[in-house]
Tab-separated table of C-alpha atoms and ligand atoms in Angstrom:
chain	number	residue	atom	x	y	z
A	1	UNK	CA	114.513	102.551	111.136
A	2	UNK	CA	116.155	106.020	110.135
A	3	UNK	CA	114.389	107.051	106.662
A	4	UNK	CA	115.972	110.490	107.210
A	5	UNK	CA	119.187	109.544	106.079
A	6	UNK	CA	118.560	107.703	102.864
A	7	UNK	CA	118.138	110.121	99.919
A	8	UNK	CA	115.017	109.631	97.251
A	9	UNK	CA	116.854	107.749	94.220
A	10	UNK	CA	115.299	110.168	91.818
A	11	UNK	CA	114.220	113.588	92.526
A	12	UNK	CA	113.846	116.114	89.686
A	13	UNK	CA	112.652	119.785	90.934
A	14	UNK	CA	111.188	122.820	89.071
A	15	UNK	CA	113.298	121.779	85.802
A	16	UNK	CA	113.258	123.980	83.114
A	17	UNK	CA	114.710	123.457	79.520
A	18	UNK	CA	114.786	125.943	76.854
A	19	UNK	CA	115.851	125.503	72.850
A	20	UNK	CA	116.439	127.979	70.349
A	21	UNK	CA	114.682	127.053	67.165
A	22	UNK	CA	115.706	130.013	64.747
A	23	UNK	CA	114.222	133.192	66.259
A	24	UNK	CA	111.760	130.917	68.261
A	25	UNK	CA	112.154	129.923	72.006
A	26	UNK	CA	110.932	126.406	72.984
A	27	UNK	CA	110.279	125.799	76.475
A	28	UNK	CA	110.845	121.747	76.346
A	29	UNK	CA	110.483	121.809	80.303
A	30	UNK	CA	108.869	124.684	81.792
A	31	UNK	CA	109.185	123.722	85.742
A	32	UNK	CA	108.381	119.643	85.808
A	33	UNK	CA	109.039	118.059	89.033
A	34	UNK	CA	109.009	114.181	89.656
A	35	UNK	CA	110.178	112.050	92.437
A	36	UNK	CA	110.561	108.203	92.272
A	37	UNK	CA	111.133	106.044	95.158
A	38	UNK	CA	113.153	102.647	95.695
A	39	UNK	CA	111.096	99.890	93.805
A	40	UNK	CA	108.666	102.225	92.204
A	41	UNK	CA	107.902	102.285	88.548
A	42	UNK	CA	106.647	105.093	86.718
A	43	UNK	CA	105.861	105.890	83.357
A	44	UNK	CA	105.961	109.265	81.579
A	45	UNK	CA	103.105	110.131	78.903
A	46	UNK	CA	102.459	112.671	76.757
A	47	UNK	CA	101.715	113.996	73.244
A	48	UNK	CA	104.625	113.801	70.797
A	49	UNK	CA	106.637	117.405	71.710
A	50	UNK	CA	105.353	117.604	75.277
A	51	UNK	CA	108.978	117.011	76.886
A	52	UNK	CA	109.302	113.324	77.493
A	53	UNK	CA	112.573	112.710	75.995
A	54	UNK	CA	114.134	116.129	77.161
A	55	UNK	CA	113.119	115.048	80.835
A	56	UNK	CA	114.346	111.779	80.607
A	57	UNK	CA	117.627	113.045	79.222
A	58	UNK	CA	117.879	115.766	81.996
A	59	UNK	CA	117.213	112.550	84.488
A	60	UNK	CA	120.165	110.655	82.817
A	61	UNK	CA	122.388	113.810	83.178
A	62	UNK	CA	122.785	113.673	79.343
A	63	UNK	CA	121.673	117.078	78.946
A	64	UNK	CA	122.312	120.501	81.505
A	65	UNK	CA	118.870	122.078	82.766
A	66	UNK	CA	118.648	125.820	82.657
A	67	UNK	CA	117.093	126.119	86.038
A	68	UNK	CA	116.044	123.491	88.767
A	69	UNK	CA	117.475	120.451	90.235
A	70	UNK	CA	117.845	116.884	89.195
A	71	UNK	CA	118.880	114.988	92.056
A	72	UNK	CA	120.132	111.252	91.893
A	73	UNK	CA	120.582	109.255	95.191
A	74	UNK	CA	121.100	112.957	96.753
A	75	UNK	CA	123.504	114.424	94.136
A	76	UNK	CA	122.713	117.439	92.242
A	77	UNK	CA	124.037	116.279	88.640
A	78	UNK	CA	124.941	120.055	87.847
A	79	UNK	CA	127.402	120.177	90.626
A	80	UNK	CA	129.533	117.430	88.765
A	81	UNK	CA	132.499	117.816	86.124
A	82	UNK	CA	132.369	115.892	83.054
A	83	UNK	CA	134.235	113.145	84.239
A	84	UNK	CA	133.149	112.908	87.749
A	85	UNK	CA	129.562	112.861	85.848
A	86	UNK	CA	130.115	109.809	83.295
A	87	UNK	CA	131.541	107.836	86.459
A	88	UNK	CA	128.093	108.663	88.640
A	89	UNK	CA	125.799	108.206	85.770
A	90	UNK	CA	127.662	104.555	85.418
A	91	UNK	CA	127.227	103.439	88.962
A	92	UNK	CA	123.826	104.653	89.474
A	93	UNK	CA	122.135	105.181	86.366
A	94	UNK	CA	121.231	102.584	83.606
A	95	UNK	CA	119.871	103.872	80.198
A	96	UNK	CA	117.870	101.914	77.791
A	97	UNK	CA	116.567	103.245	74.798
A	98	UNK	CA	114.138	102.143	71.749
A	99	UNK	CA	116.826	101.455	69.323
A	100	UNK	CA	118.899	98.738	71.266
A	101	UNK	CA	122.213	100.546	70.539
A	102	UNK	CA	123.988	97.224	70.859
A	103	UNK	CA	127.540	96.573	68.615
A	104	UNK	CA	126.689	94.305	66.169
A	105	UNK	CA	130.238	92.637	65.942
A	106	UNK	CA	130.130	91.765	69.972
A	107	UNK	CA	128.467	88.810	71.196
A	108	UNK	CA	125.393	89.226	73.501
A	109	UNK	CA	127.478	88.580	76.423
A	110	UNK	CA	130.678	90.996	75.133
A	111	UNK	CA	127.762	93.896	74.940
A	112	UNK	CA	126.667	93.724	78.379
A	113	UNK	CA	129.981	93.742	79.496
A	114	UNK	CA	131.125	97.027	77.528
A	115	UNK	CA	130.227	99.394	80.539
A	116	UNK	CA	131.992	97.616	83.211
A	117	UNK	CA	135.351	99.558	84.423
A	118	UNK	CA	138.660	97.418	83.817
A	119	UNK	CA	138.960	97.390	87.492
A	120	UNK	CA	135.853	95.397	87.790
A	121	UNK	CA	136.005	93.107	84.814
A	122	UNK	CA	137.131	89.876	86.658
A	123	UNK	CA	134.431	89.956	89.169
A	124	UNK	CA	131.587	90.839	86.958
A	125	UNK	CA	131.422	86.927	85.485
A	126	UNK	CA	128.970	85.975	88.042
A	127	UNK	CA	126.573	89.064	87.778
A	128	UNK	CA	126.494	88.798	83.968
A	129	UNK	CA	125.604	85.024	84.585
A	130	UNK	CA	122.962	86.319	86.895
A	131	UNK	CA	121.907	88.754	84.560
A	132	UNK	CA	121.818	86.280	81.355
A	133	UNK	CA	119.164	83.783	83.689
A	134	UNK	CA	116.942	86.725	84.988
A	135	UNK	CA	116.419	87.974	81.460
A	136	UNK	CA	116.195	84.457	79.946
A	137	UNK	CA	118.958	84.809	77.610
A	138	UNK	CA	121.742	82.160	79.107
A	139	UNK	CA	121.454	80.133	75.757
A	140	UNK	CA	121.692	83.405	73.475
A	141	UNK	CA	124.978	84.888	75.279
A	142	UNK	CA	127.487	83.974	72.455
A	143	UNK	CA	125.035	85.319	69.537
A	144	UNK	CA	125.831	88.315	68.082
A	145	UNK	CA	123.109	90.842	67.928
A	146	UNK	CA	122.157	90.099	64.255
A	147	UNK	CA	120.991	86.490	65.244
A	148	UNK	CA	118.564	88.075	68.084
A	149	UNK	CA	115.182	88.934	67.549
A	150	UNK	CA	114.202	92.662	68.467
A	151	UNK	CA	112.852	91.557	72.198
A	152	UNK	CA	115.891	89.472	72.623
A	153	UNK	CA	118.182	92.211	71.841
A	154	UNK	CA	116.182	94.624	74.326
A	155	UNK	CA	116.626	92.174	76.754
A	156	UNK	CA	120.426	92.650	76.175
A	157	UNK	CA	120.114	96.229	76.179
A	158	UNK	CA	118.795	95.903	79.875
A	159	UNK	CA	121.197	93.749	80.904
A	160	UNK	CA	123.994	96.119	79.679
A	161	UNK	CA	122.218	98.746	81.523
A	162	UNK	CA	122.332	96.634	84.814
A	163	UNK	CA	125.728	95.457	84.683
A	164	UNK	CA	126.925	98.172	87.225
A	165	UNK	CA	123.847	97.658	89.283
A	166	UNK	CA	122.287	100.884	89.426
A	167	UNK	CA	119.533	101.772	91.390
A	168	UNK	CA	117.773	103.558	88.601
A	169	UNK	CA	116.919	102.403	85.393
A	170	UNK	CA	115.597	104.830	82.748
A	171	UNK	CA	113.884	103.725	79.379
A	172	UNK	CA	113.013	105.809	76.459
A	173	UNK	CA	110.190	104.023	74.591
A	174	UNK	CA	111.783	100.426	75.410
A	175	UNK	CA	108.822	98.425	73.493
A	176	UNK	CA	108.531	100.872	70.599
A	177	UNK	CA	110.266	98.723	68.301
A	178	UNK	CA	108.631	95.686	69.241
A	179	UNK	CA	105.502	93.686	68.792
A	180	UNK	CA	103.136	93.372	71.450
A	181	UNK	CA	104.019	89.802	72.648
A	182	UNK	CA	107.757	90.742	72.876
A	183	UNK	CA	106.681	94.497	74.298
A	184	UNK	CA	104.538	92.749	77.040
A	185	UNK	CA	107.477	90.610	78.065
A	186	UNK	CA	109.785	93.814	78.172
A	187	UNK	CA	106.945	95.130	80.721
A	188	UNK	CA	106.834	92.394	82.661
A	189	UNK	CA	110.634	92.401	83.020
A	190	UNK	CA	110.625	95.907	83.928
A	191	UNK	CA	107.889	95.397	86.523
A	192	UNK	CA	110.002	92.836	88.150
A	193	UNK	CA	112.860	94.674	88.467
A	194	UNK	CA	110.918	96.968	90.621
A	195	UNK	CA	109.133	94.656	92.504
A	196	UNK	CA	112.111	92.045	93.365
A	197	UNK	CA	115.070	94.368	92.958
A	198	UNK	CA	113.669	97.371	94.242
A	199	UNK	CA	114.817	99.237	91.303
A	200	UNK	CA	113.673	102.882	90.598
A	201	UNK	CA	112.225	102.883	87.111
A	202	UNK	CA	111.078	105.699	84.702
A	203	UNK	CA	109.942	104.763	81.479
A	204	UNK	CA	108.767	106.781	78.465
A	205	UNK	CA	105.905	105.730	76.781
A	206	UNK	CA	102.995	106.853	74.513
A	207	UNK	CA	101.098	103.933	74.908
A	208	UNK	CA	98.466	103.008	77.587
A	209	UNK	CA	98.896	99.190	77.518
A	210	UNK	CA	102.680	99.754	78.411
A	211	UNK	CA	102.185	102.458	80.709
A	212	UNK	CA	99.424	100.389	82.592
A	213	UNK	CA	102.939	98.110	83.857
A	214	UNK	CA	103.907	101.291	85.969
A	215	UNK	CA	102.669	102.242	89.580
A	216	UNK	CA	101.761	105.836	88.308
A	217	UNK	CA	101.924	107.650	85.229
A	218	UNK	CA	103.081	111.279	85.022
A	219	UNK	CA	101.114	113.073	82.354
A	220	UNK	CA	103.186	115.956	80.880
A	221	UNK	CA	101.716	118.546	78.426
A	222	UNK	CA	103.685	121.625	76.824
A	223	UNK	CA	106.526	120.696	78.951
A	224	UNK	CA	104.761	120.941	82.397
A	225	UNK	CA	103.031	118.469	84.749
A	226	UNK	CA	99.747	117.937	83.418
A	227	UNK	CA	98.375	114.931	85.972
A	228	UNK	CA	99.376	111.936	87.829
A	229	UNK	CA	97.358	108.988	87.409
A	230	UNK	CA	97.770	106.061	89.975
A	231	UNK	CA	97.443	102.766	88.035
A	232	UNK	CA	96.453	100.884	91.291
A	233	UNK	CA	97.538	97.643	89.472
A	234	UNK	CA	95.285	98.077	87.139
A	235	UNK	CA	96.135	96.062	84.069
A	236	UNK	CA	93.622	97.297	81.709
A	237	UNK	CA	94.677	99.119	78.814
A	238	UNK	CA	91.439	100.597	77.961
A	239	UNK	CA	90.606	102.133	81.535
A	240	UNK	CA	94.673	103.682	81.651
A	241	UNK	CA	93.799	105.140	77.832
A	242	UNK	CA	90.355	106.798	79.386
A	243	UNK	CA	92.479	108.226	82.496
A	244	UNK	CA	95.131	109.505	80.032
A	245	UNK	CA	92.512	110.942	77.710
A	246	UNK	CA	90.782	112.668	80.650
A	247	UNK	CA	94.080	114.125	81.988
A	248	UNK	CA	94.896	115.620	78.605
A	249	UNK	CA	91.653	117.059	78.782
A	250	UNK	CA	91.532	118.300	82.272
A	251	UNK	CA	93.380	121.663	83.222
A	252	UNK	CA	96.944	121.604	84.421
A	253	UNK	CA	97.505	120.774	87.937
A	254	UNK	CA	98.350	123.927	89.611
B	301	ADP	P1	108.627	114.339	73.474
B	301	ADP	O1	109.732	113.559	73.939
B	301	ADP	O2	107.387	114.460	74.274
B	301	ADP	O3	108.053	114.048	71.835
B	301	ADP	P2	110.708	116.250	73.296
B	301	ADP	O4	111.395	115.993	74.758
B	301	ADP	O5	111.386	115.504	72.282
B	301	ADP	O6	109.233	115.792	73.564
B	301	ADP	O7	110.746	117.717	72.865
B	301	ADP	C1	109.993	118.855	73.422
B	301	ADP	C2	110.105	119.780	72.480
B	301	ADP	O8	111.572	120.505	72.444
B	301	ADP	C3	109.842	119.796	71.288
B	301	ADP	O9	109.406	121.087	70.919
B	301	ADP	C4	111.051	119.646	70.356
B	301	ADP	O10	111.006	120.023	69.337
B	301	ADP	C5	111.894	120.492	71.464
B	301	ADP	N1	113.415	119.980	71.446
B	301	ADP	C6	114.007	118.801	72.037
B	301	ADP	N2	115.151	119.037	71.819
B	301	ADP	C7	115.619	119.830	71.203
B	301	ADP	C8	116.572	120.222	70.387
B	301	ADP	N3	117.764	119.444	70.677
B	301	ADP	N4	116.934	121.476	69.876
B	301	ADP	C9	115.819	122.014	69.856
B	301	ADP	N5	114.499	121.650	70.002
B	301	ADP	C10	114.597	120.652	70.615
């Protein structure tokens, strides 16, 4: 087998992003690096303001970075102009947010269909059937978002993120608006997408009982890589919470 020609799905290298707030300069990201392999599920944790969302948005190509590189499937996002970047993002990245961002007037199924380019619309029905089945939403496909629970809406948002079959799924606090049962179901779903389908997943969260579903946890502090926690399949939120607190207390990794 030849592994040399297969680029890492997601490779973030020494990324710097600075914002100006009045006269103050904010280093939202101050040299962050992160690589994610196929089938790997990585959680990003850190205190509020540590740079989690900025990192996710940089990985999604939604913001430019000042220094460093964001490489998706070997492609440096900074090298793509706006149009090609939009198409590249559609084909390689799925993004899920805390607010499900569904169109209220469209059915669940039509929401899933939205990102599909017109050239592929005819062939997408089988994919959508498969996604609805995988997410346990077949019976709810004609419902509008207002008739769905929060957990069901998030499933539809995940289906929409997967409809163009991206290798990478980025999730920003995907369980943040859900009760714990629905939140756990979403975590199990994400875990399955990594295990069964080999998707690379990066999920921002501040909750140990959510982060524990990942293979490892990238801990950010003040826009830098503070530590990395390997969960080793530990599904005990208290252990993960303890490891996280220890990581936050530790000196930054050199
Ligand atoms: P987190 O997601 O960990 O809460 P963020 O990535 O949202 O952190 O923010 C990191 C830092 O960058 C914070 O100090 C925040 O105020 C600042 N920041 C983020 N986005 C902007 C922006 N668009 N303009 C100015 N400052 C920003």
